[in-house]
Short mmCIF file of C-alpha atoms in Angstrom, two decimals:
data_model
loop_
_atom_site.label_atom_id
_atom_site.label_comp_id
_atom_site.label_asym_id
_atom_site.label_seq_id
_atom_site.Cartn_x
_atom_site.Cartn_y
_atom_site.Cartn_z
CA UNK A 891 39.36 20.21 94.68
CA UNK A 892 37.48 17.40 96.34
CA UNK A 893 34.09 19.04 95.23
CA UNK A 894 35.41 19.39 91.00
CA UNK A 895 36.58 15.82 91.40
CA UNK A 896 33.04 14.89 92.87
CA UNK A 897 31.56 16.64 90.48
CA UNK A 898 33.43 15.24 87.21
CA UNK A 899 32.29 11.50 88.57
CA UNK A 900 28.90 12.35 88.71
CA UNK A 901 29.39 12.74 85.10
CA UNK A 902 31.24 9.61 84.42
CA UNK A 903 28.11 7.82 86.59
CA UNK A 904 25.62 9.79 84.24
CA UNK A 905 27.91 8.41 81.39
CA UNK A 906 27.77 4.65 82.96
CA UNK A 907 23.78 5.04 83.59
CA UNK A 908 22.98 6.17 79.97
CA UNK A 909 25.20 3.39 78.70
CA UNK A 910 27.29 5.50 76.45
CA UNK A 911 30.69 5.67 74.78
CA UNK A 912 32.86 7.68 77.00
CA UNK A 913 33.32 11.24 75.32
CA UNK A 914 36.91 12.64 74.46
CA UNK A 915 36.46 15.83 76.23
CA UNK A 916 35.39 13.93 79.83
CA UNK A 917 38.28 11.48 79.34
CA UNK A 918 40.68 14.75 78.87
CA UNK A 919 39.16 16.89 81.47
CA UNK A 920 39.47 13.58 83.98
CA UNK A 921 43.26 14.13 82.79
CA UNK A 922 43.32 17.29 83.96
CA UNK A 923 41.84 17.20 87.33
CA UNK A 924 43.77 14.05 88.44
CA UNK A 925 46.91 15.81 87.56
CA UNK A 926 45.34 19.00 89.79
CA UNK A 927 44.89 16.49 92.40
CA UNK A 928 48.45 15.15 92.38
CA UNK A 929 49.77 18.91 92.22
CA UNK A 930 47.91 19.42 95.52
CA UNK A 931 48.69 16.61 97.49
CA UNK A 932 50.32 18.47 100.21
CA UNK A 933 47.11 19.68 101.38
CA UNK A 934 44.86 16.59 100.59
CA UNK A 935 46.92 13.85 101.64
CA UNK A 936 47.99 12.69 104.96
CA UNK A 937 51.83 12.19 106.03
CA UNK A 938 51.40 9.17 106.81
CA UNK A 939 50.07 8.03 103.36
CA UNK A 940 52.34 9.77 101.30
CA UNK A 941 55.64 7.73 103.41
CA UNK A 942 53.35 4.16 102.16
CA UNK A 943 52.64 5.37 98.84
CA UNK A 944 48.87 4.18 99.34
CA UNK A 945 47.44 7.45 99.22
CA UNK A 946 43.69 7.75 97.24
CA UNK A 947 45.37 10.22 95.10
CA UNK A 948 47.84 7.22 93.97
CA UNK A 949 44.90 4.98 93.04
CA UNK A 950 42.89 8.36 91.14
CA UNK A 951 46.15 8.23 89.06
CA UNK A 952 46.33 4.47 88.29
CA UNK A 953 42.14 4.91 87.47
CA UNK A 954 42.63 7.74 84.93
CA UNK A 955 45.70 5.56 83.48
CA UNK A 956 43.14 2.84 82.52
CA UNK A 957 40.66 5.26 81.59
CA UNK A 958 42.44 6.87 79.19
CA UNK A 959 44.15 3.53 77.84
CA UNK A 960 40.63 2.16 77.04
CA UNK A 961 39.21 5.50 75.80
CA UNK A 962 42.28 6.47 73.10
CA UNK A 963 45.04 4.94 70.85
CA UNK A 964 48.73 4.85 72.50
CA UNK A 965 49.86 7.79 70.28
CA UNK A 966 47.98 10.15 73.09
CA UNK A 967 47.50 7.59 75.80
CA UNK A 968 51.82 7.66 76.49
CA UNK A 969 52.13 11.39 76.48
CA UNK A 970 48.72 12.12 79.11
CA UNK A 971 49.84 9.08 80.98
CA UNK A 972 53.42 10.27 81.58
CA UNK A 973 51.88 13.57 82.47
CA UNK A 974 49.75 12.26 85.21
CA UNK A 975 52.68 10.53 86.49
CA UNK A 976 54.69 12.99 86.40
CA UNK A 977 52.21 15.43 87.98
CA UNK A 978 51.84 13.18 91.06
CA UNK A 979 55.54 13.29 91.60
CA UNK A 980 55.94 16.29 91.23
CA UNK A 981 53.35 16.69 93.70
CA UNK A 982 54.70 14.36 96.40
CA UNK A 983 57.94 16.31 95.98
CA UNK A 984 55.90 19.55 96.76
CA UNK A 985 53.93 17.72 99.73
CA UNK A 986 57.87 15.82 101.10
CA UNK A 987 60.60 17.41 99.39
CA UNK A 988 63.13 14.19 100.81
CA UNK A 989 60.37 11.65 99.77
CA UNK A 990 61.36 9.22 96.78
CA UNK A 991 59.23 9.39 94.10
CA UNK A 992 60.92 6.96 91.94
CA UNK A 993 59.55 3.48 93.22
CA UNK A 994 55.75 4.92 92.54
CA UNK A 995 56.99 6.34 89.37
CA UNK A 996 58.11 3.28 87.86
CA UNK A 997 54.70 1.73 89.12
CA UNK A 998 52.93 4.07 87.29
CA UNK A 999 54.90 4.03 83.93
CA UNK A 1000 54.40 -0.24 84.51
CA UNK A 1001 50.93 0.77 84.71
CA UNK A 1002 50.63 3.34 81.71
CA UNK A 1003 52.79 -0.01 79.21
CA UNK A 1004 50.40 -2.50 80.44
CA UNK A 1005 47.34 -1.12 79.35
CA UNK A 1006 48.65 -0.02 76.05
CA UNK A 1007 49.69 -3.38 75.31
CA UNK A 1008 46.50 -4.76 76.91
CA UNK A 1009 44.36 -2.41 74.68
CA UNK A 1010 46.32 -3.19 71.45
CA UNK A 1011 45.78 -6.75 71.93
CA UNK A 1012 42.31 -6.05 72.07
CA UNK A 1013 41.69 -3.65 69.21
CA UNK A 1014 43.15 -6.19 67.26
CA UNK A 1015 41.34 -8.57 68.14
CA UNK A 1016 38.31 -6.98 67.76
CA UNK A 1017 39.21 -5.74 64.79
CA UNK A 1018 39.82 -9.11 63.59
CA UNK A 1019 36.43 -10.75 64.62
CA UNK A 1020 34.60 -7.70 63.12
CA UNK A 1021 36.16 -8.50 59.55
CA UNK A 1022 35.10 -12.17 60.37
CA UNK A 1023 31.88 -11.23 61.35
CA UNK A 1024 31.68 -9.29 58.23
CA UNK A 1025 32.56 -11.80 55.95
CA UNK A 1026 29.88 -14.11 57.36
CA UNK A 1027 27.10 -11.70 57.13
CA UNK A 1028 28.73 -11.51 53.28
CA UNK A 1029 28.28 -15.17 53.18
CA UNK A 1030 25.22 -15.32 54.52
CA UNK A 1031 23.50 -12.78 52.29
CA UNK A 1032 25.38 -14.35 49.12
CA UNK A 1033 23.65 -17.57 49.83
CA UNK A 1034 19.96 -16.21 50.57
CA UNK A 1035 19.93 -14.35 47.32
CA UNK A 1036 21.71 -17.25 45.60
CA UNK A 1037 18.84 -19.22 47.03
CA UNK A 1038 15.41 -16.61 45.97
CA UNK A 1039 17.49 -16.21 42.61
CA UNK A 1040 17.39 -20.00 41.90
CA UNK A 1041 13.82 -19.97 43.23
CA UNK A 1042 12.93 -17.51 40.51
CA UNK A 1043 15.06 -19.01 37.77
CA UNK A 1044 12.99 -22.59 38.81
CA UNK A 1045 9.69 -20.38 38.51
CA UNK A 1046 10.30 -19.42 35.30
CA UNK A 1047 11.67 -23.11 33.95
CA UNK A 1048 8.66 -24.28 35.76
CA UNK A 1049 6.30 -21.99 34.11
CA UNK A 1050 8.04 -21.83 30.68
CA UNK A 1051 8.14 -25.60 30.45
CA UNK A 1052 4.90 -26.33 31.31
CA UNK A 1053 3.58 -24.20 28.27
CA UNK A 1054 6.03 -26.04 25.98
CA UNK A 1055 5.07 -29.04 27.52
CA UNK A 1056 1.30 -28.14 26.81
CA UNK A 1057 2.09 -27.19 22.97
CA UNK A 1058 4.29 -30.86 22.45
CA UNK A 1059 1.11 -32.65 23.79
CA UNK A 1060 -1.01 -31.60 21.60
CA UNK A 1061 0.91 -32.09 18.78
CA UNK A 1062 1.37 -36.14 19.84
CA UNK A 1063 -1.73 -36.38 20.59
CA UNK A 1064 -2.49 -35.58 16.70
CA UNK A 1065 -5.04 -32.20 17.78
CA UNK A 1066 -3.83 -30.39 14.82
CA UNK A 1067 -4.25 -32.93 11.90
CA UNK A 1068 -2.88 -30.46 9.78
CA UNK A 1069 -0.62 -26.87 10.07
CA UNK A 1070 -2.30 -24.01 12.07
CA UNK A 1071 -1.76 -20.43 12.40
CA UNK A 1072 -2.74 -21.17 16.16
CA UNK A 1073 -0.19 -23.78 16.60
CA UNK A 1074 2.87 -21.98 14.92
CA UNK A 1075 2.08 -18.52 16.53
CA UNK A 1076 2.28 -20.97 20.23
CA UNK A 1077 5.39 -22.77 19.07
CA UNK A 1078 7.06 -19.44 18.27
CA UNK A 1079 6.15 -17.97 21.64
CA UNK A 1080 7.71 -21.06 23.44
CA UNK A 1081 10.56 -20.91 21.66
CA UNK A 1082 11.41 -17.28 22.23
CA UNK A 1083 10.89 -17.77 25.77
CA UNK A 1084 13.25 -20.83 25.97
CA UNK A 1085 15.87 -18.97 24.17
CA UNK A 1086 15.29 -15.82 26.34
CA UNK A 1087 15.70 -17.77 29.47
CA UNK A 1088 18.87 -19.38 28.10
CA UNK A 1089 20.45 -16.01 27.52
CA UNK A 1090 19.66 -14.45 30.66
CA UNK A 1091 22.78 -13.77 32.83
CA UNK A 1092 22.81 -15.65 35.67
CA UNK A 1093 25.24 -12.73 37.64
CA UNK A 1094 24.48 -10.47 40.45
CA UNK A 1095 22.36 -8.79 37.72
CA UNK A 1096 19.35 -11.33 38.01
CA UNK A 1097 16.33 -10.18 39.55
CA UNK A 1098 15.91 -10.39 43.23
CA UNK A 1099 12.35 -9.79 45.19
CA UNK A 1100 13.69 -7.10 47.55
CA UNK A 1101 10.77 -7.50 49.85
CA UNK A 1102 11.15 -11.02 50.32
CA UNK A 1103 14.96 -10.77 50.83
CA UNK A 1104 14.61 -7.80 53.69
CA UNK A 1105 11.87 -9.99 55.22
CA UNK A 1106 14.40 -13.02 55.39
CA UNK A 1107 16.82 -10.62 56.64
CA UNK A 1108 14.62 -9.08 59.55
CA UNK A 1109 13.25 -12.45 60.54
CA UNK A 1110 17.01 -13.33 61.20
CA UNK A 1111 17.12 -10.37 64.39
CA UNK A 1112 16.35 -12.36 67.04
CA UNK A 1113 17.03 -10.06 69.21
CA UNK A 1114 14.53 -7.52 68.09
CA UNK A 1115 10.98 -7.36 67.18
CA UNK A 1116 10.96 -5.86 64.00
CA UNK A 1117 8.05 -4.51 62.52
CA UNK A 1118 7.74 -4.56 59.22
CA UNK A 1119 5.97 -2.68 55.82
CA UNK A 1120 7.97 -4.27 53.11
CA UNK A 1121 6.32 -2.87 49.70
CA UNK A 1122 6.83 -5.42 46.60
CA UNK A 1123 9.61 -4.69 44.71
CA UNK A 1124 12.14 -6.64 42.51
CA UNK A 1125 15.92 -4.99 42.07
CA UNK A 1126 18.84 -6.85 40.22
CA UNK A 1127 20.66 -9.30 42.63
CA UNK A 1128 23.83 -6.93 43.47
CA UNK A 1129 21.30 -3.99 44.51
CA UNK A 1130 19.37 -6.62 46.68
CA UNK A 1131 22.68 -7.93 48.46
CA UNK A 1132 23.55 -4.03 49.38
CA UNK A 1133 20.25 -3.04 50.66
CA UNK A 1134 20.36 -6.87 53.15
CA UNK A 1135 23.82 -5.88 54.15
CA UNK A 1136 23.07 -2.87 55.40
CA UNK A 1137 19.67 -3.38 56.96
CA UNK A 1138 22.12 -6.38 58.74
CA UNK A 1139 24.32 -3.64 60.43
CA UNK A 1140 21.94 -1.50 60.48
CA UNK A 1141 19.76 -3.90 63.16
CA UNK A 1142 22.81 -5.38 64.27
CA UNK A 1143 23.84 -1.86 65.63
CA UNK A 1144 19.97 -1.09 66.84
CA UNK A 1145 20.15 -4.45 68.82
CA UNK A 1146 23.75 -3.40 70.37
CA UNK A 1147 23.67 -0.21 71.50
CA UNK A 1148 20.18 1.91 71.29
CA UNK A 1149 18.68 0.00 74.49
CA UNK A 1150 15.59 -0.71 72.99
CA UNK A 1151 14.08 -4.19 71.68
CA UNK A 1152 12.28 -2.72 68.68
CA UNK A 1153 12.54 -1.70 65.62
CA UNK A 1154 10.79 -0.85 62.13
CA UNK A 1155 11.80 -1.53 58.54
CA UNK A 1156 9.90 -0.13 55.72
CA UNK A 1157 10.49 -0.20 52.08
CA UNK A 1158 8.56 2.05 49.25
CA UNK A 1159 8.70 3.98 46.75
CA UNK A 1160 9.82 7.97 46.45
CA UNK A 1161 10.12 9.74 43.56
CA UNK A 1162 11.19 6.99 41.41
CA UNK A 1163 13.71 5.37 43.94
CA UNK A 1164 13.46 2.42 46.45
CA UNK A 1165 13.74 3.76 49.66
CA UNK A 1166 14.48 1.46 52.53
CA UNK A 1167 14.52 2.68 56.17
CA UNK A 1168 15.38 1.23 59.39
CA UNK A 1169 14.40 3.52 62.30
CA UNK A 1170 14.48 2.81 66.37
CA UNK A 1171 13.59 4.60 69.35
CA UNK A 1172 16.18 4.41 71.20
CA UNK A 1173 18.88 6.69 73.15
CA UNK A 1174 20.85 7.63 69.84
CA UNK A 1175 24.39 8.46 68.91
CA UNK A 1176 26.62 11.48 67.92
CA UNK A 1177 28.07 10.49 64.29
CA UNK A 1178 31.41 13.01 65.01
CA UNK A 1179 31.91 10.73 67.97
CA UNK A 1180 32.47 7.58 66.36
CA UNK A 1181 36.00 6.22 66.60
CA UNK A 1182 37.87 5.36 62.91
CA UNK A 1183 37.94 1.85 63.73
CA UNK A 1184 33.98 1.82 64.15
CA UNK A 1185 33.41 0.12 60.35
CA UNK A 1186 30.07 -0.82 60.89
CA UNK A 1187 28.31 2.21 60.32
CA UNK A 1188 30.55 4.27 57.83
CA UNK A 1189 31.63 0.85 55.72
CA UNK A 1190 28.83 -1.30 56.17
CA UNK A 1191 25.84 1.07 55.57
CA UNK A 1192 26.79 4.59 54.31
CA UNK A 1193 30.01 3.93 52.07
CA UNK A 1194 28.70 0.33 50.69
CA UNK A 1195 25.70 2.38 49.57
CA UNK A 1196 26.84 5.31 47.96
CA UNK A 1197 29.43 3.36 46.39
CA UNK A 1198 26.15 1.61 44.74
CA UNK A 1199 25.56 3.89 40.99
CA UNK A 1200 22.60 5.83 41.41
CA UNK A 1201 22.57 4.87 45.23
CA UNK A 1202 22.57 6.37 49.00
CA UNK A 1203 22.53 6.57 52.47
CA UNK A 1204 21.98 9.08 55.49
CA UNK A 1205 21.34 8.21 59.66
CA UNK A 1206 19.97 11.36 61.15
CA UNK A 1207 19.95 10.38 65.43
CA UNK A 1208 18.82 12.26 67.81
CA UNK A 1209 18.05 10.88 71.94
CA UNK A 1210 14.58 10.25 70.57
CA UNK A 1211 15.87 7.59 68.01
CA UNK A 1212 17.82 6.75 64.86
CA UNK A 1213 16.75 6.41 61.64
CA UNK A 1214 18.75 5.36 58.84
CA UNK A 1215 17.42 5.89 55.06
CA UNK A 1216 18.76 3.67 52.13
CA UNK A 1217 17.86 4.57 48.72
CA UNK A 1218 18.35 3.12 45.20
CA UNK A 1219 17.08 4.83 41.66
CA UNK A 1220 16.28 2.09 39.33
#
């Protein structure tokens, strides 16, 4: 029994050393041979402790308690929890048949409540200052395409207004002393423009440089250094804002939990669409691991995608890195 036990930490330490969520199935199986443990007591456990309660199969108990309050939602955590406790008085009884089991009991059910409150506090929380933290990288995006759009938009004025600018002076300055086919053909193109400009929509359907945005978007990762191959391409502002949102997470998530610095983002063309890819080198993750309350990766980068007409996602990880592709057919 001793040598399973030693064996399943080992696997925990692995766990801790690689940095990584802890799995279901090593959570459950620690459920399972703590409750072995506390079935066997009477031949692993002293007399002595067993009359004090302070025996190291109490405190294994209390340890898989928290372990499994952190790991799962209360829904399982109450059931496993009572089972544990259960299983060490049972095995007490088996080890002292006149021993009380009820003081340790209740200090283990006191146990098992506070750490499903403490937990649901937490997942609030969290889940709380992850919508917050969304809505700011929202914010944030809104305003740096609000800010290229405008830059555009002043571009064009700029441009536009210096050619009707250029036609008005000559005609004060008296150039044309009489009507010209040159002249008229000029005034019509100005005025065209002018009236195109006034009618363009000014929604999440003007023009955005994409390259420029991602750039903006990258530079902001200060905890990375991102390489980047950004290819010159202009998408309507809405398209723009979903590609910089999830190149956000998408870094965000590279910065948080791959254990590397660096990264790469790289935008081109492939077969007519604007593909966009953010890829690492770091330890990688098991998509049918990720807990429902993980929005980062599912909302934030493959459902705000496809969501987008004619758009996409896919992460394909692996322990030699993660890659995720976003794509967009004009």
């Amino acid at each position: 029994m001793l040598a399973i036990h030693l064996a399943w930490t080992a696997l925990f330490v692995r766990v801790w050393w690689r940095k990584d969520m802890l799995p279901s199935w090593l959570v459950a199986g620690d459920v399972v041979v703590t409750a072995g443990l506390c079935l066997a007591q009477r031949h692993l456990v002293a007399q002595e402790a067993l009359d004090t309660g302070s025996s190291w199969v109490a405190g294994l108990v209390t340890m898989t308690i928290v372990i499994a309050g952190v790991t799962w939602k209360p829904a399982v955590v109450l059931p496993m929890g009572l089972a544990v406790a259960g299983a060490f008085a049972a095995g007490v009884r088996l080890a002292s048949p006149s021993h009380d089991v009820v003081g340790t009991l209740g200090i283990h059910l006191v146990q098992l409540l506070a750490i499903v409150i403490l937990m649901t506090l937490l997942r609030r929380s969290a889940a709380a200052t992850d919508a917050f933290l969304e809505r700011s990288v929202r914010a944030e995006i809104s305003r740096i395409v609000e800010r290229l759009r405008r830059e555009d938009e002043l571009k064009q004025v700029g441009s536009i207004h210096e050619t009707a600018l250029h036609t008005l002076t000559m005609v004060g300055l008296g150039t044309y002393d009489e009507p010209s086919p040159t002249l008229s053909a000029q005034v019509r193109t100005d005025l065209a423009a002018l009236e195109k400009l006034r009618d363009t929509p000014r929604a999440d359907s003007a023009p955005i440089a994409l390259d420029t945005l991602l750039d903006e978007v990258a530079g902001r990762a200060t905890d990375l250094e991102v390489r980047r191959d950004l290819m010159p391409e202009t998408v309507p502002g809405n398209v723009a804002e979903r590609f910089a949102r999830a190149v956000t997470e998408a870094l965000a998530n590279i910065a948080l939990h791959s254990g590397v610095r660096e990264a790469e983002l790289v935008s081109r063309r492939r077969d007519g669409e604007i593909l966009v890819e953010v890829a690492d080198t770091g330890r990688g993750f098991d998509q049918g691991q990720l807990p429902p309350d993980r929005f980062g990766v599912r909302g934030s980068i493959l459902d705000m995608m496809r969501s987008l007409p004619n758009g996409g996602a896919e992460i394909s990880s692996s322990s030699q890195g993660t890659r995720v592709s976003l794509w967009w057919r004009p």
